[in-house]
Amino acid sequence: MKSVRIVWLLVLVVVVGSLVASEATERAPRTNAERVNSLAGDFACPVCQGQSLAESEVPVARTIRAAVRTMVDEGRTDDEVRSMLVTRFGEQVDYTPSGRGLTGLVWVLPIVAGALALVAVASALRRWADADTKPEGGSRTFVGRPMTLIGVVALAVLAGILVARAAGDRSSTDALTGDIRSSTRTMLAEAAVAAPTEAEVLYTEVLEIQPSNVEALAYRGWSRWRVGQRDVALSDLDEAVVLDAGYPDVRVFRASARNAIGDYAGAAEDLLVLDGLDAPPIVYDLLSASRLRQRIAGGLAQNGELLFGIELLDSGLDAAAGGDRQAGLLAERGWLLAATRIPELVESGLANLDEAVAADPKDPYARVYRAVVRNAIAGMPEGAAADVEVFSSMVSPPPNLLDLMRSAGLTGE
Amino acid sequence: MVVGAVLAVLVLVFATRDTNRDRLITHLVGAVAPPVVGLDADGVLWDLDDQRGRWVLVNFFSTTCVPCIEEHPELVAFAQSHDGSDPTQPAVRIVSVAFDDSETAVVSFFANNGGEWPVLAADTGRIAVDWGVVAVPESYLVTPSGYVAAKVVGGVVREDLENLLTRALTAASTEAKR
């Protein structure tokens, strides 16, 4: 009897100790930003499936997060913010519902179920003990039920192994037993650094859990595009745009894909929408590095839609910040105008090329375009030499510009 | 037996609860209209409270949303027929609140598509959250006493707006006679 009590005491110590330890290690948010993240993580995005406000990038989630941030900065308490969100968007969005009303059942039912289970176990133990009691009144013991004990130990070991495996897979922000929200976040992070084929599988898994996850849909489309699955890729990208027309990344992906298949007008439309979105600077850095806008404008000009191409470049100039990004766009603008060989436009184009060189004297396109225009179009070959010299001193210049220089007779080769 | 009975009761209770969809359509109807305060495109302060005594249509929209683009001519037509110049038609003020949009795009949108009513485009997130807006377009008809009389989820059609206004006027008149 004494050994049974010791076992129960040990179980009690372990359970209570674990609960206390887990509660103690859950540090309360300290800064306003941490509070906003914590609150946003406790509420579902009202229009998404399985995503919290903290995870979703759809407009309504961004808007609500901003409102929460404002309230926190104003000094409102967490309870006030929670109350506001539940009042405005309903109890359905609350991942930790109050104990009031019908939703209180989510708190009461597990306790009732646990209590019932405890009573059932206690009752079973008593029956076993009674069955093991000797007629002459000997001590009660579990030893008479070795198979039961072995079964319990085996189950405990199995549960321990499963929990340990889950713990080994989790990230620092995952719950011990894992949950849908944390899992998808982890999967998205893994997919971001995975090879396209592997990333596509991960994004598909995320979409099985959260069909309206725009980030997963857009990036799966892009992964598929990169491995050559063009039709399904475009379908993903179209669907992502329908779900969230204001998600900058998908606009860039679809513009790139449309440009590659010769749909320059469609690609330009995506970038024009992007320019109205107040996208993060990194998006424009990527656009600048890839020269996507310039390539689309060039495609439009080749198709006889010069004005649309110029509009696209001008829109980029309005949205771009920083001289180097402007240099590339101005250079393309000048090049396209000068290529018309209409005197007024050539003059205008040369002015743009001058501006481009002034904005970034080391922009290879500005230098080569100006040299070619001066030499072959404007009849000013003497002015091309300086640009050729600067370009020739560049390390690893773009191969297409070398070809252009050769074809324009500006190199000795 | 007991477990089965409890389960049956729970199923009944949850099955007959208001769904999220019901809430989407009826949210705020009959309640005091939340605040709408902000600078319009001309930099003039606009406050819903200043409109007491007038019917107001609060329209949440975005320039990148297709139903919003499609509903705009309907709003223009509705605004023209309720601008107060026709004594047979009740005057209704419209205010548009841009949702997750840029001021430049909004100004350009109104310049290209018409619409002479005030439009709030800057720092409108809090207004949208106060009104519980989850997707645009959404429109709310506010009574002269500042209560939400009707809500439209999705693009509006002028005829539907006229019907909503007629119903709201009838209800207000009935209420006044009591």
PDB file of N, CA and C in Angstrom, chain A residues 232-267:
ATOM      1  N   VAL A 232       0.145  25.588 -64.063  1.00  0.00           N
ATOM      2  CA  VAL A 232      -0.320  25.546 -62.665  1.00  0.00           C
ATOM      3  C   VAL A 232       0.248  26.715 -61.877  1.00  0.00           C
ATOM      4  N   ALA A 233       1.439  27.154 -62.275  1.00  0.00           N
ATOM      5  CA  ALA A 233       2.046  28.300 -61.583  1.00  0.00           C
ATOM      6  C   ALA A 233       1.193  29.543 -61.784  1.00  0.00           C
ATOM      7  N   LEU A 234       0.826  29.806 -63.035  1.00  0.00           N
ATOM      8  CA  LEU A 234       0.005  30.993 -63.313  1.00  0.00           C
ATOM      9  C   LEU A 234      -1.362  30.894 -62.641  1.00  0.00           C
ATOM     10  N   SER A 235      -1.888  29.664 -62.567  1.00  0.00           N
ATOM     11  CA  SER A 235      -3.173  29.470 -61.898  1.00  0.00           C
ATOM     12  C   SER A 235      -3.055  29.842 -60.412  1.00  0.00           C
ATOM     13  N   ASP A 236      -1.961  29.401 -59.770  1.00  0.00           N
ATOM     14  CA  ASP A 236      -1.737  29.759 -58.359  1.00  0.00           C
ATOM     15  C   ASP A 236      -1.623  31.267 -58.194  1.00  0.00           C
ATOM     16  N   LEU A 237      -0.850  31.882 -59.074  1.00  0.00           N
ATOM     17  CA  LEU A 237      -0.623  33.327 -58.948  1.00  0.00           C
ATOM     18  C   LEU A 237      -1.915  34.104 -59.165  1.00  0.00           C
ATOM     19  N   ASP A 238      -2.725  33.673 -60.145  1.00  0.00           N
ATOM     20  CA  ASP A 238      -4.015  34.339 -60.385  1.00  0.00           C
ATOM     21  C   ASP A 238      -4.910  34.226 -59.150  1.00  0.00           C
ATOM     22  N   GLU A 239      -4.927  33.008 -58.576  1.00  0.00           N
ATOM     23  CA  GLU A 239      -5.778  32.776 -57.409  1.00  0.00           C
ATOM     24  C   GLU A 239      -5.325  33.631 -56.227  1.00  0.00           C
ATOM     25  N   ALA A 240      -4.010  33.754 -56.082  1.00  0.00           N
ATOM     26  CA  ALA A 240      -3.473  34.566 -54.977  1.00  0.00           C
ATOM     27  C   ALA A 240      -3.857  36.036 -55.146  1.00  0.00           C
ATOM     28  N   VAL A 241      -3.847  36.507 -56.392  1.00  0.00           N
ATOM     29  CA  VAL A 241      -4.233  37.910 -56.643  1.00  0.00           C
ATOM     30  C   VAL A 241      -5.709  38.113 -56.305  1.00  0.00           C
ATOM     31  N   VAL A 242      -6.543  37.120 -56.638  1.00  0.00           N
ATOM     32  CA  VAL A 242      -7.971  37.230 -56.321  1.00  0.00           C
ATOM     33  C   VAL A 242      -8.161  37.289 -54.802  1.00  0.00           C
ATOM     34  N   LEU A 243      -7.388  36.445 -54.083  1.00  0.00           N
ATOM     35  CA  LEU A 243      -7.523  36.416 -52.623  1.00  0.00           C
ATOM     36  C   LEU A 243      -7.061  37.719 -51.984  1.00  0.00           C
ATOM     37  N   ASP A 244      -5.973  38.271 -52.487  1.00  0.00           N
ATOM     38  CA  ASP A 244      -5.458  39.507 -51.917  1.00  0.00           C
ATOM     39  C   ASP A 244      -4.791  40.326 -53.021  1.00  0.00           C
ATOM     40  N   ALA A 245      -5.590  41.236 -53.577  1.00  0.00           N
ATOM     41  CA  ALA A 245      -5.094  42.038 -54.702  1.00  0.00           C
ATOM     42  C   ALA A 245      -3.966  42.967 -54.274  1.00  0.00           C
ATOM     43  N   GLY A 246      -3.824  43.163 -52.966  1.00  0.00           N
ATOM     44  CA  GLY A 246      -2.818  44.109 -52.496  1.00  0.00           C
ATOM     45  C   GLY A 246      -1.564  43.461 -51.946  1.00  0.00           C
ATOM     46  N   TYR A 247      -1.340  42.176 -52.231  1.00  0.00           N
ATOM     47  CA  TYR A 247      -0.129  41.507 -51.736  1.00  0.00           C
ATOM     48  C   TYR A 247       1.006  41.763 -52.734  1.00  0.00           C
ATOM     49  N   PRO A 248       2.004  42.565 -52.338  1.00  0.00           N
ATOM     50  CA  PRO A 248       3.013  43.004 -53.317  1.00  0.00           C
ATOM     51  C   PRO A 248       3.780  41.846 -53.970  1.00  0.00           C
ATOM     52  N   ASP A 249       4.155  40.836 -53.183  1.00  0.00           N
ATOM     53  CA  ASP A 249       5.012  39.774 -53.715  1.00  0.00           C
ATOM     54  C   ASP A 249       4.384  39.079 -54.927  1.00  0.00           C
ATOM     55  N   VAL A 250       3.072  38.814 -54.813  1.00  0.00           N
ATOM     56  CA  VAL A 250       2.437  38.077 -55.903  1.00  0.00           C
ATOM     57  C   VAL A 250       2.361  38.939 -57.164  1.00  0.00           C
ATOM     58  N   ARG A 251       2.275  40.238 -56.996  1.00  0.00           N
ATOM     59  CA  ARG A 251       2.258  41.120 -58.173  1.00  0.00           C
ATOM     60  C   ARG A 251       3.592  41.030 -58.913  1.00  0.00           C
ATOM     61  N   VAL A 252       4.678  40.991 -58.149  1.00  0.00           N
ATOM     62  CA  VAL A 252       5.997  40.895 -58.783  1.00  0.00           C
ATOM     63  C   VAL A 252       6.151  39.528 -59.468  1.00  0.00           C
ATOM     64  N   PHE A 253       5.740  38.463 -58.772  1.00  0.00           N
ATOM     65  CA  PHE A 253       5.865  37.116 -59.350  1.00  0.00           C
ATOM     66  C   PHE A 253       5.080  37.020 -60.658  1.00  0.00           C
ATOM     67  N   ARG A 254       3.828  37.511 -60.607  1.00  0.00           N
ATOM     68  CA  ARG A 254       2.999  37.358 -61.801  1.00  0.00           C
ATOM     69  C   ARG A 254       3.498  38.247 -62.929  1.00  0.00           C
ATOM     70  N   ALA A 255       4.006  39.424 -62.572  1.00  0.00           N
ATOM     71  CA  ALA A 255       4.563  40.298 -63.613  1.00  0.00           C
ATOM     72  C   ALA A 255       5.740  39.605 -64.294  1.00  0.00           C
ATOM     73  N   SER A 256       6.569  38.963 -63.496  1.00  0.00           N
ATOM     74  CA  SER A 256       7.738  38.280 -64.052  1.00  0.00           C
ATOM     75  C   SER A 256       7.303  37.125 -64.965  1.00  0.00           C
ATOM     76  N   ALA A 257       6.311  36.366 -64.493  1.00  0.00           N
ATOM     77  CA  ALA A 257       5.834  35.230 -65.289  1.00  0.00           C
ATOM     78  C   ALA A 257       5.185  35.720 -66.586  1.00  0.00           C
ATOM     79  N   ARG A 258       4.362  36.747 -66.480  1.00  0.00           N
ATOM     80  CA  ARG A 258       3.692  37.265 -67.678  1.00  0.00           C
ATOM     81  C   ARG A 258       4.698  37.837 -68.672  1.00  0.00           C
ATOM     82  N   ASN A 259       5.728  38.490 -68.149  1.00  0.00           N
ATOM     83  CA  ASN A 259       6.767  39.030 -69.023  1.00  0.00           C
ATOM     84  C   ASN A 259       7.449  37.893 -69.788  1.00  0.00           C
ATOM     85  N   ALA A 260       7.682  36.789 -69.076  1.00  0.00           N
ATOM     86  CA  ALA A 260       8.384  35.667 -69.708  1.00  0.00           C
ATOM     87  C   ALA A 260       7.570  35.032 -70.831  1.00  0.00           C
ATOM     88  N   ILE A 261       6.238  35.093 -70.730  1.00  0.00           N
ATOM     89  CA  ILE A 261       5.426  34.492 -71.792  1.00  0.00           C
ATOM     90  C   ILE A 261       4.979  35.545 -72.822  1.00  0.00           C
ATOM     91  N   GLY A 262       5.533  36.743 -72.702  1.00  0.00           N
ATOM     92  CA  GLY A 262       5.254  37.782 -73.708  1.00  0.00           C
ATOM     93  C   GLY A 262       3.996  38.578 -73.454  1.00  0.00           C
ATOM     94  N   ASP A 263       3.366  38.376 -72.265  1.00  0.00           N
ATOM     95  CA  ASP A 263       2.174  39.169 -71.932  1.00  0.00           C
ATOM     96  C   ASP A 263       2.649  40.447 -71.241  1.00  0.00           C
ATOM     97  N   TYR A 264       3.242  41.357 -72.044  1.00  0.00           N
ATOM     98  CA  TYR A 264       3.839  42.553 -71.455  1.00  0.00           C
ATOM     99  C   TYR A 264       2.778  43.472 -70.850  1.00  0.00           C
ATOM    100  N   ALA A 265       1.614  43.557 -71.502  1.00  0.00           N
ATOM    101  CA  ALA A 265       0.561  44.433 -70.983  1.00  0.00           C
ATOM    102  C   ALA A 265       0.088  43.950 -69.613  1.00  0.00           C
ATOM    103  N   GLY A 266      -0.109  42.620 -69.494  1.00  0.00           N
ATOM    104  CA  GLY A 266      -0.536  42.053 -68.207  1.00  0.00           C
ATOM    105  C   GLY A 266       0.523  42.282 -67.142  1.00  0.00           C
ATOM    106  N   ALA A 267       1.788  42.091 -67.532  1.00  0.00           N
ATOM    107  CA  ALA A 267       2.886  42.285 -66.578  1.00  0.00           C
ATOM    108  C   ALA A 267       2.929  43.739 -66.122  1.00  0.00           C
TER     109      ALA A 267
END
